[in-house]
Short mmCIF file of C-alpha atoms in Angstrom, two decimals:
data_model
loop_
_atom_site.label_atom_id
_atom_site.label_comp_id
_atom_site.label_asym_id
_atom_site.label_seq_id
_atom_site.Cartn_x
_atom_site.Cartn_y
_atom_site.Cartn_z
CA UNK Y 1 0.00 0.00 0.00
CA UNK Y 2 1.41 3.38 -0.97
CA UNK Y 3 -1.21 6.09 -0.56
CA UNK Y 4 -1.28 9.26 1.51
CA UNK Y 5 -3.26 9.85 4.70
CA UNK Y 6 -5.39 12.29 2.74
CA UNK Y 7 -6.19 9.58 0.17
CA UNK Y 8 -6.96 7.07 2.94
CA UNK Y 9 -9.65 9.41 4.25
CA UNK Y 10 -11.36 9.35 0.86
CA UNK Y 11 -11.93 5.57 0.99
CA UNK Y 12 -15.17 4.27 2.51
CA UNK Y 13 -15.73 3.67 5.44
CA UNK Y 14 -12.69 5.68 6.52
CA UNK Y 15 -14.27 8.57 4.65
CA UNK Y 16 -16.77 8.68 7.54
CA UNK Y 17 -13.89 9.56 9.88
CA UNK Y 18 -12.29 12.94 10.39
CA UNK Y 19 -8.72 14.26 10.55
CA UNK Y 20 -8.93 16.15 13.85
CA UNK Y 21 -5.24 17.05 14.30
CA UNK Y 22 -1.90 17.03 12.49
CA UNK Y 23 -3.42 18.19 9.21
CA UNK Y 24 0.03 19.26 7.99
CA UNK Y 25 1.07 15.60 7.97
CA UNK Y 26 -1.77 14.51 5.66
CA UNK Y 27 0.76 13.86 2.87
CA UNK Y 28 2.47 11.08 4.85
CA UNK Y 29 2.51 7.76 2.98
CA UNK Y 30 0.52 4.85 4.41
CA UNK Y 31 2.23 1.56 3.63
CA UNK Y 32 0.22 -0.69 5.93
CA UNK Y 33 -2.26 -0.61 8.86
CA UNK Y 34 -2.03 -2.23 12.33
CA UNK Y 35 -4.63 -2.50 15.09
CA UNK Y 36 -3.21 -1.73 18.55
CA UNK Y 37 -4.81 -2.58 21.85
CA UNK Y 38 -1.84 -4.24 23.50
CA UNK Y 39 1.06 -2.68 25.45
CA UNK Y 40 4.34 -1.70 23.80
CA UNK Y 41 3.09 -2.20 20.22
CA UNK Y 42 4.68 1.12 19.32
CA UNK Y 43 8.09 -0.55 19.67
CA UNK Y 44 7.24 -2.71 16.65
CA UNK Y 45 5.82 -0.06 14.36
CA UNK Y 46 7.66 0.48 11.07
CA UNK Y 47 7.91 3.51 8.83
CA UNK Y 48 4.68 4.20 6.95
CA UNK Y 49 2.42 2.09 9.20
CA UNK Y 50 -0.86 3.57 10.40
CA UNK Y 51 -2.18 2.47 13.79
CA UNK Y 52 -5.87 1.95 14.69
CA UNK Y 53 -6.92 1.75 18.37
CA UNK Y 54 -9.99 1.88 20.62
CA UNK Y 55 -7.92 3.79 23.27
CA UNK Y 56 -8.43 0.91 25.66
CA UNK Y 57 -4.87 1.12 27.04
CA UNK Y 58 -5.18 4.83 27.83
CA UNK Y 59 -8.88 5.19 28.59
CA UNK Y 60 -8.23 5.91 32.24
CA UNK Y 61 -5.01 7.96 31.81
CA UNK Y 62 -5.33 10.03 28.59
CA UNK Y 63 -1.90 11.56 29.24
CA UNK Y 64 -0.36 8.16 28.33
CA UNK Y 65 -1.32 8.89 24.73
CA UNK Y 66 1.18 11.76 24.51
CA UNK Y 67 4.40 9.64 24.79
CA UNK Y 68 2.71 7.15 22.44
CA UNK Y 69 2.26 9.88 19.81
CA UNK Y 70 5.89 10.94 20.21
CA UNK Y 71 7.15 7.38 19.81
CA UNK Y 72 4.96 6.74 16.77
CA UNK Y 73 6.17 9.96 15.19
CA UNK Y 74 9.78 9.05 15.98
CA UNK Y 75 9.33 5.72 14.19
CA UNK Y 76 7.83 7.58 11.18
CA UNK Y 77 4.37 6.11 11.59
CA UNK Y 78 1.81 7.39 9.07
CA UNK Y 79 -0.77 8.34 11.72
CA UNK Y 80 -3.08 7.22 14.52
CA UNK Y 81 -6.80 6.42 14.20
CA UNK Y 82 -8.84 6.40 17.43
CA UNK Y 83 -12.28 4.83 17.47
CA UNK Y 84 -14.64 7.18 19.29
CA UNK Y 85 -17.67 6.00 21.32
CA UNK Y 86 -16.16 2.92 22.91
CA UNK Y 87 -13.99 4.40 25.68
CA UNK Y 88 -13.72 8.06 24.69
CA UNK Y 89 -16.52 10.26 23.44
CA UNK Y 90 -14.00 12.79 22.16
CA UNK Y 91 -10.22 12.91 21.82
CA UNK Y 92 -8.81 14.82 24.83
CA UNK Y 93 -7.53 18.31 24.04
CA UNK Y 94 -3.90 17.73 25.24
CA UNK Y 95 -3.59 14.86 22.75
CA UNK Y 96 -4.89 17.05 19.91
CA UNK Y 97 -2.39 19.76 20.83
CA UNK Y 98 0.53 17.33 20.84
CA UNK Y 99 -0.52 15.86 17.46
CA UNK Y 100 -0.66 19.35 15.98
CA UNK Y 101 2.74 20.19 17.42
CA UNK Y 102 4.24 17.05 15.85
CA UNK Y 103 2.28 17.44 12.58
CA UNK Y 104 1.24 13.87 13.29
CA UNK Y 105 -2.11 12.86 11.66
CA UNK Y 106 -4.75 11.99 14.23
CA UNK Y 107 -7.99 10.55 12.89
CA UNK Y 108 -11.32 10.21 14.70
CA UNK Y 109 -12.86 6.94 13.54
CA UNK Y 110 -16.68 6.47 13.70
CA UNK Y 111 -18.00 3.94 16.19
CA UNK Y 112 -20.44 2.38 13.68
CA UNK Y 113 -17.63 1.03 11.47
CA UNK Y 114 -15.56 -1.88 12.70
CA UNK Y 115 -11.80 -2.10 12.20
CA UNK Y 116 -12.33 -4.98 9.78
CA UNK Y 117 -14.60 -2.78 7.65
CA UNK Y 118 -11.93 -0.10 7.52
CA UNK Y 119 -9.23 -2.63 6.65
CA UNK Y 120 -11.35 -4.28 3.96
CA UNK Y 121 -11.92 -0.92 2.32
CA UNK Y 122 -8.18 -0.25 2.26
CA UNK Y 123 -7.33 -3.75 1.02
CA UNK Y 124 -9.85 -3.45 -1.81
CA UNK Y 125 -8.29 -0.20 -2.98
CA UNK Y 126 -4.83 -1.72 -2.58
CA UNK Y 127 -5.81 -4.70 -4.75
CA UNK Y 128 -7.20 -2.41 -7.45
CA UNK Y 129 -4.04 -0.31 -7.31
CA UNK Y 130 -1.68 -3.26 -7.75
CA UNK Y 131 -3.86 -4.81 -10.44
CA UNK Y 132 -3.71 -1.57 -12.38
CA UNK Y 133 0.08 -1.42 -11.97
CA UNK Y 134 0.40 -5.03 -13.14
CA UNK Y 135 -1.70 -4.43 -16.26
CA UNK Y 136 0.25 -1.26 -17.04
CA UNK Y 137 3.61 -3.00 -16.63
CA UNK Y 138 2.53 -5.97 -18.76
CA UNK Y 139 1.44 -3.62 -21.54
CA UNK Y 140 4.75 -1.75 -21.33
CA UNK Y 141 6.68 -5.04 -21.39
CA UNK Y 142 4.83 -6.13 -24.53
CA UNK Y 143 5.55 -2.84 -26.29
CA UNK Y 144 9.13 -2.92 -25.04
CA UNK Y 145 9.73 -6.39 -26.48
CA UNK Y 146 8.20 -5.38 -29.81
CA UNK Y 147 10.46 -2.35 -29.88
CA UNK Y 148 13.55 -4.36 -28.89
CA UNK Y 149 13.18 -6.52 -32.00
CA UNK Y 150 13.31 -3.50 -34.28
CA UNK Y 151 16.55 -1.51 -34.21
CA UNK Y 152 16.15 2.22 -34.63
CA UNK Y 153 18.37 5.18 -35.33
CA UNK Y 154 20.06 6.82 -32.35
CA UNK Y 155 17.98 10.02 -32.54
CA UNK Y 156 14.73 8.03 -32.37
CA UNK Y 157 15.78 5.24 -30.03
CA UNK Y 158 15.53 6.98 -26.67
CA UNK Y 159 12.44 8.98 -27.62
CA UNK Y 160 10.65 5.72 -28.43
CA UNK Y 161 11.69 4.22 -25.09
CA UNK Y 162 10.47 7.36 -23.35
CA UNK Y 163 7.04 7.05 -24.98
CA UNK Y 164 6.76 3.39 -23.94
CA UNK Y 165 7.82 3.81 -20.31
CA UNK Y 166 5.98 7.06 -19.72
CA UNK Y 167 8.55 8.14 -17.10
CA UNK Y 168 11.44 10.63 -17.40
CA UNK Y 169 14.73 8.85 -18.08
CA UNK Y 170 18.37 9.78 -18.44
CA UNK Y 171 21.23 7.70 -19.87
CA UNK Y 172 24.76 8.31 -18.61
CA UNK Y 173 27.89 7.06 -20.38
CA UNK Y 174 30.71 5.15 -18.70
CA UNK Y 175 32.74 8.35 -18.25
CA UNK Y 176 29.88 10.27 -16.68
CA UNK Y 177 28.75 12.02 -19.86
CA UNK Y 178 25.03 12.53 -20.45
CA UNK Y 179 24.04 10.52 -23.52
CA UNK Y 180 20.33 11.33 -23.20
CA UNK Y 181 18.36 13.36 -20.66
CA UNK Y 182 14.59 13.77 -20.59
CA UNK Y 183 14.41 14.67 -16.89
CA UNK Y 184 14.10 18.08 -15.26
CA UNK Y 185 17.54 17.73 -13.65
CA UNK Y 186 20.87 18.99 -14.90
CA UNK Y 187 24.07 16.98 -15.23
CA UNK Y 188 25.45 18.06 -11.83
CA UNK Y 189 22.26 16.95 -10.06
CA UNK Y 190 21.94 13.63 -11.90
CA UNK Y 191 25.61 12.75 -11.39
CA UNK Y 192 25.62 13.36 -7.63
CA UNK Y 193 27.79 10.73 -5.96
CA UNK Y 194 29.56 9.75 -9.21
CA UNK Y 195 31.13 7.25 -9.78
CA UNK Y 196 28.31 4.90 -8.88
CA UNK Y 197 28.30 1.27 -7.82
CA UNK Y 198 27.75 -1.25 -10.60
CA UNK Y 199 24.45 -2.55 -9.28
CA UNK Y 200 20.78 -1.66 -9.70
CA UNK Y 201 19.40 0.34 -6.81
CA UNK Y 202 16.96 3.02 -5.74
CA UNK Y 203 18.47 6.42 -5.12
CA UNK Y 204 17.53 10.07 -4.67
CA UNK Y 205 18.20 13.08 -6.90
CA UNK Y 206 17.48 16.03 -4.65
CA UNK Y 207 14.20 14.86 -3.10
CA UNK Y 208 13.01 12.75 -6.05
CA UNK Y 209 13.35 8.97 -5.88
CA UNK Y 210 14.84 7.29 -8.96
CA UNK Y 211 15.87 3.81 -10.05
CA UNK Y 212 19.44 3.52 -11.31
CA UNK Y 213 20.56 0.48 -13.31
CA UNK Y 214 24.00 -0.20 -14.83
CA UNK Y 215 24.25 -0.90 -18.55
CA UNK Y 216 26.32 -4.06 -18.85
CA UNK Y 217 27.94 -5.44 -21.98
CA UNK Y 218 30.05 -8.59 -21.59
CA UNK Y 219 30.59 -7.89 -17.86
CA UNK Y 220 31.72 -4.34 -18.65
CA UNK Y 221 29.69 -1.35 -17.43
CA UNK Y 222 29.10 0.97 -20.38
CA UNK Y 223 26.91 3.44 -18.49
CA UNK Y 224 23.74 3.80 -16.43
CA UNK Y 225 20.03 4.28 -16.94
CA UNK Y 226 18.28 6.58 -14.45
CA UNK Y 227 14.47 6.57 -14.38
CA UNK Y 228 12.04 8.58 -12.28
CA UNK Y 229 8.74 6.67 -11.84
CA UNK Y 230 5.58 8.48 -10.77
CA UNK Y 231 5.17 6.28 -7.71
CA UNK Y 232 7.71 7.50 -5.15
CA UNK Y 233 7.72 4.09 -3.42
CA UNK Y 234 9.53 1.12 -5.03
CA UNK Y 235 7.25 -1.38 -6.77
CA UNK Y 236 8.84 -4.78 -7.46
CA UNK Y 237 7.05 -5.46 -10.73
CA UNK Y 238 8.19 -2.09 -12.08
CA UNK Y 239 11.77 -2.81 -11.03
CA UNK Y 240 11.72 -5.84 -13.36
CA UNK Y 241 10.46 -3.63 -16.19
CA UNK Y 242 13.26 -1.11 -15.55
CA UNK Y 243 15.90 -3.85 -15.54
CA UNK Y 244 14.59 -5.16 -18.88
CA UNK Y 245 14.77 -1.64 -20.26
CA UNK Y 246 18.38 -1.33 -19.10
CA UNK Y 247 19.25 -4.60 -20.89
CA UNK Y 248 17.65 -3.36 -24.10
CA UNK Y 249 19.51 -0.05 -23.87
CA UNK Y 250 22.77 -1.93 -23.20
CA UNK Y 251 22.35 -4.10 -26.29
CA UNK Y 252 21.08 -1.48 -28.70
CA UNK Y 253 23.51 1.19 -27.58
CA UNK Y 254 26.26 -1.20 -28.58
CA UNK Y 255 24.62 -1.92 -31.92
CA UNK Y 256 23.70 1.70 -32.61
CA UNK Y 257 27.05 3.15 -31.62
CA UNK Y 258 28.94 0.48 -33.57
CA UNK Y 259 26.78 1.32 -36.56
CA UNK Y 260 27.39 5.01 -35.93
CA UNK Y 261 31.15 4.46 -35.80
CA UNK Y 262 31.02 2.34 -38.96
CA UNK Y 263 28.84 4.96 -40.60
CA UNK Y 264 31.31 7.70 -39.68
CA UNK Y 265 34.23 5.58 -40.91
CA UNK Y 266 32.46 4.85 -44.18
CA UNK Y 267 31.69 8.55 -44.58
CA UNK Y 268 35.41 9.27 -44.30
CA UNK Y 269 36.16 6.46 -46.75
CA UNK Y 270 33.46 7.89 -49.02
CA UNK Y 271 35.65 10.95 -49.53
CA UNK Y 272 38.58 8.76 -50.61
CA UNK Y 273 36.25 6.67 -52.75
CA UNK Y 274 34.86 9.74 -54.52
CA UNK Y 275 38.41 10.93 -55.29
CA UNK Y 276 39.32 7.52 -56.64
CA UNK Y 277 36.19 7.26 -58.80
CA UNK Y 278 37.01 10.65 -60.33
CA UNK Y 279 40.57 9.63 -61.09
CA UNK Y 280 42.41 11.67 -58.43
CA UNK Y 281 43.13 8.85 -55.98
CA UNK Y 282 44.44 5.30 -56.00
CA UNK Y 283 42.76 2.03 -55.15
CA UNK Y 284 45.74 1.21 -52.90
CA UNK Y 285 45.15 4.29 -50.73
CA UNK Y 286 41.45 3.45 -50.43
CA UNK Y 287 42.11 -0.20 -49.59
CA UNK Y 288 44.81 0.60 -47.01
CA UNK Y 289 42.63 3.17 -45.22
CA UNK Y 290 39.69 0.75 -45.17
CA UNK Y 291 41.91 -2.00 -43.71
CA UNK Y 292 43.21 0.42 -41.06
CA UNK Y 293 39.62 1.06 -40.00
CA UNK Y 294 38.81 -2.65 -39.94
CA UNK Y 295 36.62 -2.57 -43.06
CA UNK Y 296 37.51 -5.33 -45.59
CA UNK Y 297 36.70 -3.91 -49.02
CA UNK Y 298 37.66 -6.76 -51.33
CA UNK Y 299 37.45 -10.43 -50.39
CA UNK Y 300 36.87 -11.90 -53.83
CA UNK Y 301 34.71 -11.16 -56.87
CA UNK Y 302 32.22 -8.33 -56.41
CA UNK Y 303 29.59 -6.15 -58.06
CA UNK Y 304 29.08 -2.43 -57.66
CA UNK Y 305 25.62 -1.17 -56.74
CA UNK Y 306 24.57 2.47 -57.09
CA UNK Y 307 21.28 3.71 -55.60
CA UNK Y 308 20.18 6.97 -57.23
CA UNK Y 309 17.28 9.29 -56.47
CA UNK Y 310 15.52 11.31 -59.15
CA UNK Y 311 16.63 14.98 -59.28
CA UNK Y 312 12.96 15.90 -58.86
CA UNK Y 313 13.09 14.71 -55.24
CA UNK Y 314 14.12 17.29 -52.65
CA UNK Y 315 17.19 16.94 -50.41
CA UNK Y 316 15.12 15.63 -47.50
CA UNK Y 317 13.34 13.08 -49.66
CA UNK Y 318 16.63 11.96 -51.22
CA UNK Y 319 18.21 11.47 -47.79
CA UNK Y 320 15.17 9.52 -46.55
CA UNK Y 321 15.06 7.18 -49.57
CA UNK Y 322 18.79 6.45 -49.49
CA UNK Y 323 18.66 5.84 -45.74
CA UNK Y 324 15.73 3.44 -46.18
CA UNK Y 325 17.59 1.57 -48.92
CA UNK Y 326 20.69 1.26 -46.75
CA UNK Y 327 18.68 -0.01 -43.78
CA UNK Y 328 16.87 -2.59 -45.91
CA UNK Y 329 20.15 -3.78 -47.41
CA UNK Y 330 21.58 -4.08 -43.90
CA UNK Y 331 18.65 -5.51 -41.94
CA UNK Y 332 16.41 -7.44 -44.36
CA UNK Y 333 16.43 -11.13 -43.33
CA UNK Y 334 17.38 -12.29 -46.84
CA UNK Y 335 20.11 -9.68 -47.27
CA UNK Y 336 21.66 -9.15 -43.84
CA UNK Y 337 23.96 -12.17 -44.18
CA UNK Y 338 25.42 -10.87 -47.44
CA UNK Y 339 28.84 -9.23 -47.34
CA UNK Y 340 28.17 -5.65 -48.40
CA UNK Y 341 29.81 -2.30 -47.68
CA UNK Y 342 28.04 1.02 -48.23
CA UNK Y 343 29.38 4.48 -49.05
CA UNK Y 344 27.47 7.74 -49.31
CA UNK Y 345 28.84 9.68 -52.27
CA UNK Y 346 27.58 12.78 -54.04
CA UNK Y 347 25.46 10.81 -56.53
CA UNK Y 348 23.80 8.56 -53.97
CA UNK Y 349 24.60 5.32 -52.14
CA UNK Y 350 27.39 3.21 -53.63
CA UNK Y 351 27.72 -0.35 -52.32
CA UNK Y 352 30.11 -3.22 -52.92
CA UNK Y 353 28.51 -6.70 -52.92
CA UNK Y 354 30.63 -9.81 -52.75
CA UNK Y 355 29.43 -12.04 -55.60
CA UNK Y 356 30.33 -15.27 -53.81
CA UNK Y 357 28.53 -14.28 -50.59
CA UNK Y 358 25.56 -16.40 -49.43
CA UNK Y 359 22.35 -15.47 -51.21
CA UNK Y 360 23.82 -13.94 -54.35
CA UNK Y 361 24.30 -16.99 -56.61
CA UNK Y 362 23.59 -14.97 -59.79
CA UNK Y 363 20.15 -13.77 -58.66
CA UNK Y 364 21.04 -10.44 -57.11
CA UNK Y 365 18.65 -8.44 -59.29
CA UNK Y 366 15.63 -10.61 -58.46
CA UNK Y 367 16.60 -10.69 -54.78
CA UNK Y 368 16.81 -6.90 -54.60
CA UNK Y 369 13.47 -6.55 -56.38
CA UNK Y 370 11.87 -8.79 -53.76
CA UNK Y 371 13.54 -7.43 -50.65
CA UNK Y 372 13.29 -3.73 -51.52
CA UNK Y 373 9.69 -3.80 -52.73
CA UNK Y 374 8.58 -1.66 -49.83
CA UNK Y 375 11.08 1.11 -50.64
CA UNK Y 376 11.11 1.09 -54.43
CA UNK Y 377 8.29 2.83 -56.26
CA UNK Y 378 8.40 1.49 -59.78
CA UNK Y 379 4.82 2.48 -60.60
CA UNK Y 380 5.37 6.19 -59.94
CA UNK Y 381 8.06 7.07 -62.46
CA UNK Y 382 10.87 5.32 -60.53
CA UNK Y 383 12.00 8.17 -58.22
CA UNK Y 384 14.64 5.74 -56.98
CA UNK Y 385 16.73 3.43 -59.13
CA UNK Y 386 19.31 0.81 -58.24
CA UNK Y 387 21.96 0.06 -60.86
CA UNK Y 388 24.18 -3.03 -60.71
CA UNK Y 389 27.50 -3.51 -62.48
CA UNK Y 390 28.85 -6.66 -64.06
CA UNK Y 391 30.99 -8.98 -61.98
CA UNK Y 392 34.51 -7.70 -61.22
CA UNK Y 393 37.45 -9.78 -60.05
CA UNK Y 394 40.15 -7.22 -59.15
CA UNK Y 395 40.13 -4.22 -56.78
CA UNK Y 396 41.44 -2.03 -59.60
CA UNK Y 397 38.19 -2.60 -61.50
CA UNK Y 398 36.13 -0.70 -58.92
CA UNK Y 399 36.15 2.44 -61.05
CA UNK Y 400 34.84 0.39 -64.00
CA UNK Y 401 32.06 -1.00 -61.78
CA UNK Y 402 31.06 2.54 -60.80
CA UNK Y 403 31.06 3.73 -64.42
CA UNK Y 404 28.89 0.77 -65.42
CA UNK Y 405 26.37 1.74 -62.73
CA UNK Y 406 26.28 5.34 -63.97
CA UNK Y 407 25.90 4.21 -67.59
CA UNK Y 408 23.17 1.77 -66.57
CA UNK Y 409 21.11 4.62 -65.15
CA UNK Y 410 21.64 6.84 -68.20
CA UNK Y 411 20.86 4.13 -70.74
CA UNK Y 412 17.86 2.88 -68.75
CA UNK Y 413 16.37 6.37 -69.13
CA UNK Y 414 17.22 6.41 -72.84
CA UNK Y 415 15.73 2.97 -73.44
CA UNK Y 416 12.59 3.74 -71.43
CA UNK Y 417 13.25 1.00 -68.86
CA UNK Y 418 10.88 1.53 -65.91
CA UNK Y 419 12.21 -1.17 -63.59
CA UNK Y 420 13.74 0.21 -60.41
CA UNK Y 421 16.54 -2.41 -60.32
CA UNK Y 422 18.59 -2.56 -63.53
CA UNK Y 423 21.72 -4.58 -64.19
CA UNK Y 424 24.39 -3.40 -66.61
CA UNK Y 425 24.05 -6.61 -68.60
CA UNK Y 426 20.53 -5.62 -69.68
CA UNK Y 427 21.82 -2.40 -71.32
CA UNK Y 428 25.28 -3.62 -72.32
CA UNK Y 429 24.51 -3.82 -76.02
CA UNK Y 430 23.18 -0.26 -76.00
CA UNK Y 431 26.39 0.80 -74.25
CA UNK Y 432 28.61 -0.93 -76.82
CA UNK Y 433 26.73 0.42 -79.85
CA UNK Y 434 25.68 3.84 -78.56
CA UNK Y 435 28.02 5.62 -80.98
CA UNK Y 436 26.55 3.90 -84.05
CA UNK Y 437 24.89 6.56 -86.27
CA UNK Y 438 21.10 6.54 -86.07
CA UNK Y 439 20.71 5.92 -89.79
CA UNK Y 440 22.81 2.78 -89.49
CA UNK Y 441 20.69 1.62 -86.59
CA UNK Y 442 17.49 2.15 -88.60
CA UNK Y 443 18.92 0.30 -91.57
CA UNK Y 444 19.79 -2.67 -89.37
CA UNK Y 445 16.33 -2.75 -87.76
CA UNK Y 446 14.64 -2.66 -91.15
CA UNK Y 447 16.87 -5.44 -92.46
CA UNK Y 448 16.28 -7.81 -89.52
CA UNK Y 449 12.56 -7.14 -88.99
CA UNK Y 450 11.55 -6.15 -92.52
CA UNK Y 451 9.15 -9.02 -93.27
CA UNK Y 452 7.34 -8.45 -89.97
CA UNK Y 453 7.19 -4.67 -90.33
CA UNK Y 454 5.48 -5.03 -93.73
CA UNK Y 455 2.47 -6.76 -92.24
CA UNK Y 456 -0.77 -5.12 -91.14
CA UNK Y 457 0.15 -2.59 -88.37
CA UNK Y 458 -2.09 -4.18 -85.73
CA UNK Y 459 -0.80 -7.69 -86.49
CA UNK Y 460 2.77 -6.43 -86.77
CA UNK Y 461 2.69 -4.66 -83.36
CA UNK Y 462 1.25 -7.69 -81.61
CA UNK Y 463 3.86 -10.03 -83.06
CA UNK Y 464 6.71 -7.57 -82.40
CA UNK Y 465 5.62 -7.28 -78.78
CA UNK Y 466 5.55 -11.08 -78.47
CA UNK Y 467 9.01 -11.43 -79.99
CA UNK Y 468 10.52 -8.63 -77.89
CA UNK Y 469 9.11 -10.14 -74.66
CA UNK Y 470 10.52 -13.53 -75.71
CA UNK Y 471 13.98 -12.01 -76.27
CA UNK Y 472 13.89 -10.06 -72.99
CA UNK Y 473 13.12 -13.28 -71.11
CA UNK Y 474 16.09 -15.14 -72.58
CA UNK Y 475 13.97 -17.33 -74.86
CA UNK Y 476 11.66 -18.63 -72.09
CA UNK Y 477 8.23 -19.35 -73.62
CA UNK Y 478 6.47 -19.85 -70.28
CA UNK Y 479 7.67 -16.52 -68.91
CA UNK Y 480 6.75 -14.82 -72.20
CA UNK Y 481 3.19 -16.14 -72.02
CA UNK Y 482 2.93 -15.16 -68.36
CA UNK Y 483 3.94 -11.56 -69.01
CA UNK Y 484 1.69 -11.24 -72.06
CA UNK Y 485 -1.23 -12.84 -70.17
CA UNK Y 486 -1.78 -15.44 -72.92
CA UNK Y 487 -1.71 -19.24 -73.00
CA UNK Y 488 1.65 -20.91 -73.51
CA UNK Y 489 0.42 -22.58 -76.71
CA UNK Y 490 -0.63 -19.19 -78.07
CA UNK Y 491 2.83 -17.76 -77.39
CA UNK Y 492 4.51 -20.81 -78.97
CA UNK Y 493 2.30 -20.55 -82.07
CA UNK Y 494 3.07 -16.86 -82.54
CA UNK Y 495 6.80 -17.45 -82.15
CA UNK Y 496 6.68 -20.26 -84.69
CA UNK Y 497 4.99 -17.96 -87.24
CA UNK Y 498 7.47 -15.16 -86.53
CA UNK Y 499 10.40 -17.55 -86.98
CA UNK Y 500 9.09 -18.62 -90.37
CA UNK Y 501 8.44 -15.05 -91.42
CA UNK Y 502 11.87 -13.71 -90.39
CA UNK Y 503 13.70 -16.92 -91.22
CA UNK Y 504 15.31 -17.20 -87.77
CA UNK Y 505 16.09 -20.22 -85.62
CA UNK Y 506 15.65 -19.52 -81.92
CA UNK Y 507 18.15 -22.26 -81.08
CA UNK Y 508 20.96 -20.40 -82.84
CA UNK Y 509 22.85 -17.82 -80.79
CA UNK Y 510 23.59 -15.67 -83.81
CA UNK Y 511 19.90 -15.34 -84.70
CA UNK Y 512 18.97 -14.48 -81.10
CA UNK Y 513 21.79 -11.91 -80.93
CA UNK Y 514 20.62 -10.25 -84.17
CA UNK Y 515 17.07 -10.00 -82.82
CA UNK Y 516 18.34 -8.65 -79.47
CA UNK Y 517 20.41 -5.99 -81.22
CA UNK Y 518 17.52 -5.03 -83.48
CA UNK Y 519 15.19 -4.42 -80.56
CA UNK Y 520 17.94 -2.54 -78.70
CA UNK Y 521 18.32 -0.20 -81.69
CA UNK Y 522 14.54 0.26 -81.84
CA UNK Y 523 14.57 1.44 -78.24
CA UNK Y 524 17.54 3.76 -78.82
CA UNK Y 525 15.84 5.30 -81.85
CA UNK Y 526 12.77 6.32 -79.87
CA UNK Y 527 12.65 10.05 -79.02
CA UNK Y 528 13.74 10.71 -75.43
#
């Protein structure tokens, strides 16, 4: 029980009583209640206990109540309730005067209500109080566990914890520096008595009670959490909640600060990388600096990945999209095991993926499409595009990987490719033949597709679309039919007729290459 004397007097049937003296002590906390009608019980009273009596022991000598009041006050009792009508009709005046002098609450209890009635009323309120605390703590624990499973950025992390706990908190680093402070106290007040013992305990900051828990990581104290609950009296179930919070802070502070340090290191490396990509630095300098910072850049074959945001997006939107991409690449269950290193450069986010890492196995484009679906917005003009280079085997080819990513973005725009994830291989022919004069391109298209272009325009367009889809899907009839929303037999029949008309054999690489080049030229000839 942890309610004030004033609150006790609002609970029926104690509400029928009256505080007749010691009104200034009405804010004393009542932790428990004892009934006293035996000698020397005052010797056993503890802090916060309220005493009920019929005044039987002092009915004949009221002056005996005065040393009793003094002893109860000395032992920090919460107050004394005297049942009127049994032995006393009124509380004697000298006793009232002494209670007022001590600011010791003296309550006149009505005769009609038994002690058991008074106790039952208090116990009922106490049960409701603890039930409410239990439900509140369980709800906070649930939200805390949900939050613990989702890492957050450092500037949001503590604010989220604050909203879950609902109490002011402060986080102190191992050297006594304030990492976060949402309390009304300054550093000098919070750090009173520093350094602290490495154990969880209740303490006081000025006159406010707080719970202080060490943040432990591998038996090393990395700081402390200080929390100020609304209830000034310790509640065991809340202590468990606070200890869980301290464990979560300990873990995530390590993760967040490690990420922050890596992020800062990669930002520094990003400067060296940008110089290298523009030809004013060396790959050796970049590799050595990365190794010095504990970041292994090249551990085998790799691909470059460049995430770009449309110039139409503002600076804030660009930063948000690139941050979301980086977090998905780092935390997505299907991607987090892949060896990847990220660099923020002027153009966007440049990443190095190890080709032989688990999960790549030649399907990086499809994997990124699947895992980044929530971030990419292909149906809205592709404000964000991810470009992937061909496989590279040597560190010195990193500049080539970057250039391929840049060219992939440029040629994807020229060819009208709307996909958000584009690999250099899909635009490689356009890259190789981009300097071919347009008239030569048109001549080649006419030569390869002439017999089909001569047909009725509606028939010709339908067959050209079928053939182009077939070529884009590497000669897979099933995938062609799926994308065109037609039956497989229909797609096979059309392709057979097209083959006869153009005199091509789909089993011959040369014929497929000629068709691929013809459709590439058709795309490059379209007005931008």
